[in-house]
Amino acid sequence: MSNIAFKMMALVGIPIRNMFMPPNKMLAEIEIKPGSHVLDFGCGPGSFTTMIAEKVGPSGIIYALDINPLAVGMVERKARKKGLSNIRTIRSNCVTSLPDDCLDYAICFDVFHCLDNHQEVLNELHRVLKPRGTMYV
């Protein structure tokens, strides 16, 4: 996605999506526990990332992955502004460089349809999720 397209999505597309699918309501449907390690795959500007960071608390970690450097920068700025030290950003289209079996949850909200490497992404998510880990799409 070009920088212009990302900016348009962040300014217009995501706010419209959030009206119909509010992130807080979507996250209320899933049980992310304090202390969990979570991957927000295709995090975009961080609509879910900061809320998850608050849910997992200081003993948890959220990894925010996106291919777009503007997205990663936005998440880093939001984390600093909110004082969230448990957010780690990853700039990638798939490879997380995380160890095997290290995540409790992986979320891939409103992004899977944009990918052209579905099997590669599924393989990577399977690799990094713990045996009883959960993926939400």
mmCIF file with all atom_site columns, C-alpha atoms in Angstrom:
data_model
loop_
_atom_site.group_PDB
_atom_site.id
_atom_site.type_symbol
_atom_site.label_atom_id
_atom_site.label_alt_id
_atom_site.label_comp_id
_atom_site.label_asym_id
_atom_site.label_entity_id
_atom_site.label_seq_id
_atom_site.pdbx_PDB_ins_code
_atom_site.Cartn_x
_atom_site.Cartn_y
_atom_site.Cartn_z
_atom_site.occupancy
_atom_site.B_iso_or_equiv
_atom_site.pdbx_formal_charge
_atom_site.auth_seq_id
_atom_site.auth_comp_id
_atom_site.auth_asym_id
_atom_site.auth_atom_id
_atom_site.pdbx_PDB_model_num
ATOM 1   C CA . MET A 1 1   ? 0.000   0.000   0.000  1.00 0.00 ? 1   MET A CA 1
ATOM 2   C CA . SER A 1 2   ? 1.396   3.395   -0.924 1.00 0.00 ? 2   SER A CA 1
ATOM 3   C CA . ASN A 1 3   ? 1.917   6.063   1.725  1.00 0.00 ? 3   ASN A CA 1
ATOM 4   C CA . ILE A 1 4   ? -0.932  8.123   0.252  1.00 0.00 ? 4   ILE A CA 1
ATOM 5   C CA . ALA A 1 5   ? -3.271  5.123   0.299  1.00 0.00 ? 5   ALA A CA 1
ATOM 6   C CA . PHE A 1 6   ? -2.282  4.365   3.901  1.00 0.00 ? 6   PHE A CA 1
ATOM 7   C CA . LYS A 1 7   ? -2.926  7.955   4.970  1.00 0.00 ? 7   LYS A CA 1
ATOM 8   C CA . MET A 1 8   ? -6.367  7.866   3.319  1.00 0.00 ? 8   MET A CA 1
ATOM 9   C CA . MET A 1 9   ? -7.152  4.570   5.028  1.00 0.00 ? 9   MET A CA 1
ATOM 10  C CA . ALA A 1 10  ? -6.023  5.934   8.408  1.00 0.00 ? 10  ALA A CA 1
ATOM 11  C CA . LEU A 1 11  ? -7.945  9.210   8.013  1.00 0.00 ? 11  LEU A CA 1
ATOM 12  C CA . VAL A 1 12  ? -11.140 7.942   6.374  1.00 0.00 ? 12  VAL A CA 1
ATOM 13  C CA . GLY A 1 13  ? -11.365 4.163   6.059  1.00 0.00 ? 13  GLY A CA 1
ATOM 14  C CA . ILE A 1 14  ? -10.538 3.147   9.603  1.00 0.00 ? 14  ILE A CA 1
ATOM 15  C CA . PRO A 1 15  ? -12.821 5.708   11.291 1.00 0.00 ? 15  PRO A CA 1
ATOM 16  C CA . ILE A 1 16  ? -15.700 4.502   9.091  1.00 0.00 ? 16  ILE A CA 1
ATOM 17  C CA . ARG A 1 17  ? -14.880 0.852   9.892  1.00 0.00 ? 17  ARG A CA 1
ATOM 18  C CA . ASN A 1 18  ? -14.707 1.707   13.593 1.00 0.00 ? 18  ASN A CA 1
ATOM 19  C CA . MET A 1 19  ? -18.243 3.147   13.459 1.00 0.00 ? 19  MET A CA 1
ATOM 20  C CA . PHE A 1 20  ? -19.631 -0.184  12.235 1.00 0.00 ? 20  PHE A CA 1
ATOM 21  C CA . MET A 1 21  ? -17.163 -2.499  13.998 1.00 0.00 ? 21  MET A CA 1
ATOM 22  C CA . PRO A 1 22  ? -15.932 -0.659  17.115 1.00 0.00 ? 22  PRO A CA 1
ATOM 23  C CA . PRO A 1 23  ? -12.577 -2.096  18.233 1.00 0.00 ? 23  PRO A CA 1
ATOM 24  C CA . ASN A 1 24  ? -13.621 -2.089  21.900 1.00 0.00 ? 24  ASN A CA 1
ATOM 25  C CA . LYS A 1 25  ? -16.689 -4.222  21.108 1.00 0.00 ? 25  LYS A CA 1
ATOM 26  C CA . MET A 1 26  ? -14.665 -6.602  18.933 1.00 0.00 ? 26  MET A CA 1
ATOM 27  C CA . LEU A 1 27  ? -12.063 -7.008  21.676 1.00 0.00 ? 27  LEU A CA 1
ATOM 28  C CA . ALA A 1 28  ? -14.780 -7.524  24.303 1.00 0.00 ? 28  ALA A CA 1
ATOM 29  C CA . GLU A 1 29  ? -15.739 -10.683 22.393 1.00 0.00 ? 29  GLU A CA 1
ATOM 30  C CA . ILE A 1 30  ? -12.337 -12.283 22.915 1.00 0.00 ? 30  ILE A CA 1
ATOM 31  C CA . GLU A 1 31  ? -10.687 -13.192 26.189 1.00 0.00 ? 31  GLU A CA 1
ATOM 32  C CA . ILE A 1 32  ? -7.224  -11.693 26.202 1.00 0.00 ? 32  ILE A CA 1
ATOM 33  C CA . LYS A 1 33  ? -5.858  -12.185 29.693 1.00 0.00 ? 33  LYS A CA 1
ATOM 34  C CA . PRO A 1 34  ? -3.424  -9.972  31.612 1.00 0.00 ? 34  PRO A CA 1
ATOM 35  C CA . GLY A 1 35  ? 0.164   -11.094 31.083 1.00 0.00 ? 35  GLY A CA 1
ATOM 36  C CA . SER A 1 36  ? -0.562  -12.501 27.623 1.00 0.00 ? 36  SER A CA 1
ATOM 37  C CA . HIS A 1 37  ? 1.729   -12.200 24.637 1.00 0.00 ? 37  HIS A CA 1
ATOM 38  C CA . VAL A 1 38  ? -0.221  -11.089 21.564 1.00 0.00 ? 38  VAL A CA 1
ATOM 39  C CA . LEU A 1 39  ? 0.563   -10.382 17.906 1.00 0.00 ? 39  LEU A CA 1
ATOM 40  C CA . ASP A 1 40  ? -1.511  -7.742  16.094 1.00 0.00 ? 40  ASP A CA 1
ATOM 41  C CA . PHE A 1 41  ? -0.779  -8.825  12.517 1.00 0.00 ? 41  PHE A CA 1
ATOM 42  C CA . GLY A 1 42  ? -1.408  -6.021  10.029 1.00 0.00 ? 42  GLY A CA 1
ATOM 43  C CA . CYS A 1 43  ? -1.819  -3.538  12.875 1.00 0.00 ? 43  CYS A CA 1
ATOM 44  C CA . GLY A 1 44  ? -2.256  -0.477  10.635 1.00 0.00 ? 44  GLY A CA 1
ATOM 45  C CA . PRO A 1 45  ? -2.410  2.690   12.729 1.00 0.00 ? 45  PRO A CA 1
ATOM 46  C CA . GLY A 1 46  ? -2.965  0.692   15.929 1.00 0.00 ? 46  GLY A CA 1
ATOM 47  C CA . SER A 1 47  ? -6.749  0.747   16.400 1.00 0.00 ? 47  SER A CA 1
ATOM 48  C CA . PHE A 1 48  ? -6.532  -2.538  18.318 1.00 0.00 ? 48  PHE A CA 1
ATOM 49  C CA . THR A 1 49  ? -2.899  -2.425  19.448 1.00 0.00 ? 49  THR A CA 1
ATOM 50  C CA . THR A 1 50  ? -3.171  0.123   22.242 1.00 0.00 ? 50  THR A CA 1
ATOM 51  C CA . MET A 1 51  ? -6.387  -1.394  23.613 1.00 0.00 ? 51  MET A CA 1
ATOM 52  C CA . ILE A 1 52  ? -4.781  -4.828  23.712 1.00 0.00 ? 52  ILE A CA 1
ATOM 53  C CA . ALA A 1 53  ? -1.676  -3.360  25.377 1.00 0.00 ? 53  ALA A CA 1
ATOM 54  C CA . GLU A 1 54  ? -3.905  -2.028  28.143 1.00 0.00 ? 54  GLU A CA 1
ATOM 55  C CA . LYS A 1 55  ? -5.664  -5.420  28.469 1.00 0.00 ? 55  LYS A CA 1
ATOM 56  C CA . VAL A 1 56  ? -2.443  -7.432  28.786 1.00 0.00 ? 56  VAL A CA 1
ATOM 57  C CA . GLY A 1 57  ? -0.990  -4.904  31.222 1.00 0.00 ? 57  GLY A CA 1
ATOM 58  C CA . PRO A 1 58  ? 2.652   -4.313  32.078 1.00 0.00 ? 58  PRO A CA 1
ATOM 59  C CA . SER A 1 59  ? 3.390   -8.040  32.427 1.00 0.00 ? 59  SER A CA 1
ATOM 60  C CA . GLY A 1 60  ? 2.147   -8.742  28.887 1.00 0.00 ? 60  GLY A CA 1
ATOM 61  C CA . ILE A 1 61  ? 3.529   -7.842  25.481 1.00 0.00 ? 61  ILE A CA 1
ATOM 62  C CA . ILE A 1 62  ? 1.850   -6.916  22.230 1.00 0.00 ? 62  ILE A CA 1
ATOM 63  C CA . TYR A 1 63  ? 3.769   -7.151  18.991 1.00 0.00 ? 63  TYR A CA 1
ATOM 64  C CA . ALA A 1 64  ? 2.371   -4.812  16.328 1.00 0.00 ? 64  ALA A CA 1
ATOM 65  C CA . LEU A 1 65  ? 3.340   -5.963  12.829 1.00 0.00 ? 65  LEU A CA 1
ATOM 66  C CA . ASP A 1 66  ? 2.784   -4.037  9.625  1.00 0.00 ? 66  ASP A CA 1
ATOM 67  C CA . ILE A 1 67  ? 4.616   -3.712  6.328  1.00 0.00 ? 67  ILE A CA 1
ATOM 68  C CA . ASN A 1 68  ? 4.002   0.028   6.112  1.00 0.00 ? 68  ASN A CA 1
ATOM 69  C CA . PRO A 1 69  ? 6.560   2.237   7.896  1.00 0.00 ? 69  PRO A CA 1
ATOM 70  C CA . LEU A 1 70  ? 3.894   4.907   8.468  1.00 0.00 ? 70  LEU A CA 1
ATOM 71  C CA . ALA A 1 71  ? 1.768   2.368   10.357 1.00 0.00 ? 71  ALA A CA 1
ATOM 72  C CA . VAL A 1 72  ? 4.681   1.295   12.527 1.00 0.00 ? 72  VAL A CA 1
ATOM 73  C CA . GLY A 1 73  ? 5.502   4.942   13.234 1.00 0.00 ? 73  GLY A CA 1
ATOM 74  C CA . MET A 1 74  ? 1.901   5.724   14.189 1.00 0.00 ? 74  MET A CA 1
ATOM 75  C CA . VAL A 1 75  ? 1.795   2.809   16.625 1.00 0.00 ? 75  VAL A CA 1
ATOM 76  C CA . GLU A 1 76  ? 5.093   3.876   18.190 1.00 0.00 ? 76  GLU A CA 1
ATOM 77  C CA . ARG A 1 77  ? 3.823   7.448   18.637 1.00 0.00 ? 77  ARG A CA 1
ATOM 78  C CA . LYS A 1 78  ? 0.535   6.252   20.172 1.00 0.00 ? 78  LYS A CA 1
ATOM 79  C CA . ALA A 1 79  ? 2.431   3.985   22.564 1.00 0.00 ? 79  ALA A CA 1
ATOM 80  C CA . ARG A 1 80  ? 4.689   6.841   23.694 1.00 0.00 ? 80  ARG A CA 1
ATOM 81  C CA . LYS A 1 81  ? 1.745   9.237   24.046 1.00 0.00 ? 81  LYS A CA 1
ATOM 82  C CA . LYS A 1 82  ? -0.190  6.738   26.199 1.00 0.00 ? 82  LYS A CA 1
ATOM 83  C CA . GLY A 1 83  ? 2.885   5.645   28.157 1.00 0.00 ? 83  GLY A CA 1
ATOM 84  C CA . LEU A 1 84  ? 2.574   2.028   27.010 1.00 0.00 ? 84  LEU A CA 1
ATOM 85  C CA . SER A 1 85  ? 5.934   0.292   27.293 1.00 0.00 ? 85  SER A CA 1
ATOM 86  C CA . ASN A 1 86  ? 4.633   -3.179  26.419 1.00 0.00 ? 86  ASN A CA 1
ATOM 87  C CA . ILE A 1 87  ? 4.230   -2.570  22.661 1.00 0.00 ? 87  ILE A CA 1
ATOM 88  C CA . ARG A 1 88  ? 6.921   -3.842  20.290 1.00 0.00 ? 88  ARG A CA 1
ATOM 89  C CA . THR A 1 89  ? 6.702   -2.968  16.602 1.00 0.00 ? 89  THR A CA 1
ATOM 90  C CA . ILE A 1 90  ? 7.768   -5.193  13.719 1.00 0.00 ? 90  ILE A CA 1
ATOM 91  C CA . ARG A 1 91  ? 8.013   -3.915  10.146 1.00 0.00 ? 91  ARG A CA 1
ATOM 92  C CA . SER A 1 92  ? 7.409   -6.916  7.906  1.00 0.00 ? 92  SER A CA 1
ATOM 93  C CA . ASN A 1 93  ? 4.925   -8.413  5.480  1.00 0.00 ? 93  ASN A CA 1
ATOM 94  C CA . CYS A 1 94  ? 5.007   -11.775 7.254  1.00 0.00 ? 94  CYS A CA 1
ATOM 95  C CA . VAL A 1 95  ? 8.147   -12.880 9.097  1.00 0.00 ? 95  VAL A CA 1
ATOM 96  C CA . THR A 1 96  ? 7.955   -11.938 12.767 1.00 0.00 ? 96  THR A CA 1
ATOM 97  C CA . SER A 1 97  ? 11.445  -13.108 13.874 1.00 0.00 ? 97  SER A CA 1
ATOM 98  C CA . LEU A 1 98  ? 9.753   -14.212 17.111 1.00 0.00 ? 98  LEU A CA 1
ATOM 99  C CA . PRO A 1 99  ? 10.672  -17.554 18.704 1.00 0.00 ? 99  PRO A CA 1
ATOM 100 C CA . ASP A 1 100 ? 8.522   -20.626 18.117 1.00 0.00 ? 100 ASP A CA 1
ATOM 101 C CA . ASP A 1 101 ? 5.532   -21.151 20.429 1.00 0.00 ? 101 ASP A CA 1
ATOM 102 C CA . CYS A 1 102 ? 5.779   -17.757 22.150 1.00 0.00 ? 102 CYS A CA 1
ATOM 103 C CA . LEU A 1 103 ? 2.331   -16.195 21.618 1.00 0.00 ? 103 LEU A CA 1
ATOM 104 C CA . ASP A 1 104 ? -0.939  -16.745 23.427 1.00 0.00 ? 104 ASP A CA 1
ATOM 105 C CA . TYR A 1 105 ? -2.985  -14.929 20.766 1.00 0.00 ? 105 TYR A CA 1
ATOM 106 C CA . ALA A 1 106 ? -2.622  -13.632 17.235 1.00 0.00 ? 106 ALA A CA 1
ATOM 107 C CA . ILE A 1 107 ? -5.164  -11.240 15.788 1.00 0.00 ? 107 ILE A CA 1
ATOM 108 C CA . CYS A 1 108 ? -5.484  -10.521 12.102 1.00 0.00 ? 108 CYS A CA 1
ATOM 109 C CA . PHE A 1 109 ? -8.467  -8.168  11.948 1.00 0.00 ? 109 PHE A CA 1
ATOM 110 C CA . ASP A 1 110 ? -9.551  -6.590  8.676  1.00 0.00 ? 110 ASP A CA 1
ATOM 111 C CA . VAL A 1 111 ? -6.316  -7.425  6.872  1.00 0.00 ? 111 VAL A CA 1
ATOM 112 C CA . PHE A 1 112 ? -6.365  -11.037 5.645  1.00 0.00 ? 112 PHE A CA 1
ATOM 113 C CA . HIS A 1 113 ? -8.258  -10.110 2.480  1.00 0.00 ? 113 HIS A CA 1
ATOM 114 C CA . CYS A 1 114 ? -5.443  -7.689  1.554  1.00 0.00 ? 114 CYS A CA 1
ATOM 115 C CA . LEU A 1 115 ? -2.711  -10.327 1.668  1.00 0.00 ? 115 LEU A CA 1
ATOM 116 C CA . ASP A 1 116 ? -1.299  -12.168 -1.308 1.00 0.00 ? 116 ASP A CA 1
ATOM 117 C CA . ASN A 1 117 ? 0.701   -14.609 0.829  1.00 0.00 ? 117 ASN A CA 1
ATOM 118 C CA . HIS A 1 118 ? -2.056  -16.296 2.847  1.00 0.00 ? 118 HIS A CA 1
ATOM 119 C CA . GLN A 1 119 ? -0.325  -19.648 3.320  1.00 0.00 ? 119 GLN A CA 1
ATOM 120 C CA . GLU A 1 120 ? 2.975   -18.042 4.313  1.00 0.00 ? 120 GLU A CA 1
ATOM 121 C CA . VAL A 1 121 ? 1.178   -15.903 6.903  1.00 0.00 ? 121 VAL A CA 1
ATOM 122 C CA . LEU A 1 122 ? -0.774  -18.869 8.285  1.00 0.00 ? 122 LEU A CA 1
ATOM 123 C CA . ASN A 1 123 ? 2.447   -20.891 8.549  1.00 0.00 ? 123 ASN A CA 1
ATOM 124 C CA . GLU A 1 124 ? 4.183   -18.059 10.424 1.00 0.00 ? 124 GLU A CA 1
ATOM 125 C CA . LEU A 1 125 ? 1.248   -17.565 12.800 1.00 0.00 ? 125 LEU A CA 1
ATOM 126 C CA . HIS A 1 126 ? 1.097   -21.303 13.464 1.00 0.00 ? 126 HIS A CA 1
ATOM 127 C CA . ARG A 1 127 ? 4.838   -21.310 14.193 1.00 0.00 ? 127 ARG A CA 1
ATOM 128 C CA . VAL A 1 128 ? 4.732   -18.479 16.746 1.00 0.00 ? 128 VAL A CA 1
ATOM 129 C CA . LEU A 1 129 ? 1.489   -19.460 18.501 1.00 0.00 ? 129 LEU A CA 1
ATOM 130 C CA . LYS A 1 130 ? 1.771   -21.675 21.556 1.00 0.00 ? 130 LYS A CA 1
ATOM 131 C CA . PRO A 1 131 ? 0.193   -25.145 21.162 1.00 0.00 ? 131 PRO A CA 1
ATOM 132 C CA . ARG A 1 132 ? -3.004  -23.901 22.859 1.00 0.00 ? 132 ARG A CA 1
ATOM 133 C CA . GLY A 1 133 ? -2.729  -20.391 21.374 1.00 0.00 ? 133 GLY A CA 1
ATOM 134 C CA . THR A 1 134 ? -5.632  -18.775 19.558 1.00 0.00 ? 134 THR A CA 1
ATOM 135 C CA . MET A 1 135 ? -5.824  -16.843 16.307 1.00 0.00 ? 135 MET A CA 1
ATOM 136 C CA . TYR A 1 136 ? -8.642  -14.384 15.638 1.00 0.00 ? 136 TYR A CA 1
ATOM 137 C CA . VAL A 1 137 ? -9.456  -13.221 12.102 1.00 0.00 ? 137 VAL A CA 1
#
